[in-house]
């Protein structure tokens, strides 16, 4: 026990207490969401461009989720994948897939909040987020909506708490909401990638599932970084279609957008601190040019201050130990 006589009041400590008393933004681990990448097979595979992050098979995933839970992380965003890719990405909604099996295993062993990314790009041979029409010229809208709804229902069936459609197909929230309700999954929530810019900050992510489009790019369905009013329109439209949470992505170059969306909608706003934002700090840390911990916390703090209610970040696990 501390001896009362040995205690020395410290002016420094008092100054820090005062600072924390009047602090406007607090970063808490409860609002951090950790993205996790699934792979088939037995062994985990490190992602070279994202130090500390790997693709994980079921057994490793289960251990990782247990560790995150112990650290106080409340939610994870799961990315699925399958070895077999085809034109229409049909492995994505195959209920017998290894990924669906992994979701069921997580549900049996953990009560962490499970959010699953709903997209086709990790499953299509051409790497686009939707189904490409016969001429290979553009996305077949209706076929893509149907596939996305099928994926969402199959994930809900396996047990996820929330689905996060990221394909940027107009009307995806509405069609997923209707499909979920029709199949008795009224409780399954939707976190929509409502405001997703055509950004170069996704670079490292596309290496993960070799999901760069083999032809064309994603500009026809991702937003122009110059546009702000359009972002508000997209966010409001998704709320109307039934989104429970809207997301802005990426985060750091779009802090003004996070703030504007926060003002506009009455649902929680999530910000996605994407792969490139993570990798550039990791790279600078490896070179000894920046102090990763303080830089990362400063970035996360700025995203919170801008108005994000929750942050999807590859630092979630480390930040839970830093905070
Ligand atoms: C698409 C998807 C992407 C990301 C999340 N979901 C890639 C893209 O839109 O090109 C990027 C996440 C990141 O960079 O961390 N399914």
Tab-separated table of C-alpha atoms and ligand atoms in Angstrom, residues 35 37 50 77 79 117-122 127 129 164-168 193 196-206 208-209 211-213 218 221-222 247 249-250 272-278 312 314, ligand 1:
chain	number	residue	atom	x	y	z
A	35	UNK	CA	-11.078	-6.068	-40.163
A	37	UNK	CA	-9.351	-11.635	-43.708
A	50	UNK	CA	0.377	-4.613	-44.415
A	77	UNK	CA	-15.453	-6.900	-40.041
A	79	UNK	CA	-13.831	-10.554	-45.441
A	117	UNK	CA	-18.362	-7.531	-46.017
A	118	UNK	CA	-20.729	-8.283	-48.903
A	119	UNK	CA	-19.021	-7.989	-52.273
A	120	UNK	CA	-18.133	-10.043	-55.316
A	121	UNK	CA	-14.622	-8.773	-56.078
A	122	UNK	CA	-12.805	-11.511	-54.146
A	127	UNK	CA	-12.042	-8.789	-60.108
A	129	UNK	CA	-17.392	-5.883	-57.535
A	164	UNK	CA	-21.741	-4.556	-44.998
A	165	UNK	CA	-22.410	-4.241	-48.739
A	166	UNK	CA	-19.377	-2.661	-50.415
A	167	UNK	CA	-20.048	-3.191	-54.110
A	168	UNK	CA	-21.421	0.344	-54.635
A	193	UNK	CA	-20.443	1.540	-47.592
A	196	UNK	CA	-16.959	5.124	-51.067
A	197	UNK	CA	-14.522	7.145	-53.105
A	198	UNK	CA	-12.519	5.867	-56.074
A	199	UNK	CA	-9.330	6.028	-54.040
A	200	UNK	CA	-5.714	4.976	-54.490
A	201	UNK	CA	-5.543	4.341	-50.752
A	202	UNK	CA	-7.041	0.855	-51.360
A	203	UNK	CA	-3.783	-0.261	-53.026
A	204	UNK	CA	-2.539	-2.728	-50.382
A	205	UNK	CA	-6.042	-4.200	-49.918
A	206	UNK	CA	-6.281	-5.248	-53.534
A	208	UNK	CA	-4.877	-9.381	-50.434
A	209	UNK	CA	-7.268	-11.244	-52.683
A	211	UNK	CA	-8.816	-8.437	-56.510
A	212	UNK	CA	-7.680	-5.648	-58.816
A	213	UNK	CA	-9.943	-5.505	-61.860
A	218	UNK	CA	-13.878	0.989	-60.465
A	221	UNK	CA	-19.208	2.724	-59.387
A	222	UNK	CA	-16.985	4.501	-56.875
A	247	UNK	CA	-19.887	4.456	-43.766
A	249	UNK	CA	-14.330	5.466	-46.896
A	250	UNK	CA	-11.407	6.215	-46.905
A	272	UNK	CA	-13.012	3.143	-42.718
A	273	UNK	CA	-9.356	3.879	-42.028
A	274	UNK	CA	-8.236	1.922	-45.112
A	275	UNK	CA	-5.221	-0.198	-46.014
A	276	UNK	CA	-3.132	2.555	-47.612
A	277	UNK	CA	-3.563	4.796	-44.579
A	278	UNK	CA	-2.219	1.969	-42.429
A	312	UNK	CA	-12.867	0.358	-38.878
A	314	UNK	CA	-6.229	-2.291	-38.939
B	1	LIG	C1	-14.369	-4.038	-51.903
B	1	LIG	C2	-13.594	-3.425	-50.805
B	1	LIG	C3	-12.391	-2.732	-50.929
B	1	LIG	C4	-12.038	-2.333	-49.638
B	1	LIG	C5	-12.996	-2.833	-48.757
B	1	LIG	N1	-13.954	-3.495	-49.508
B	1	LIG	C6	-11.555	-2.484	-52.112
B	1	LIG	C7	-12.075	-1.643	-53.196
B	1	LIG	O1	-13.158	-1.082	-53.127
B	1	LIG	O2	-11.373	-1.550	-54.187
B	1	LIG	C8	-10.827	-1.541	-49.271
B	1	LIG	C9	-10.390	-1.612	-47.856
B	1	LIG	C10	-9.002	-1.140	-47.624
B	1	LIG	O3	-8.313	-0.602	-48.503
B	1	LIG	O4	-8.558	-1.308	-46.482
B	1	LIG	N2	-14.940	-5.236	-51.540
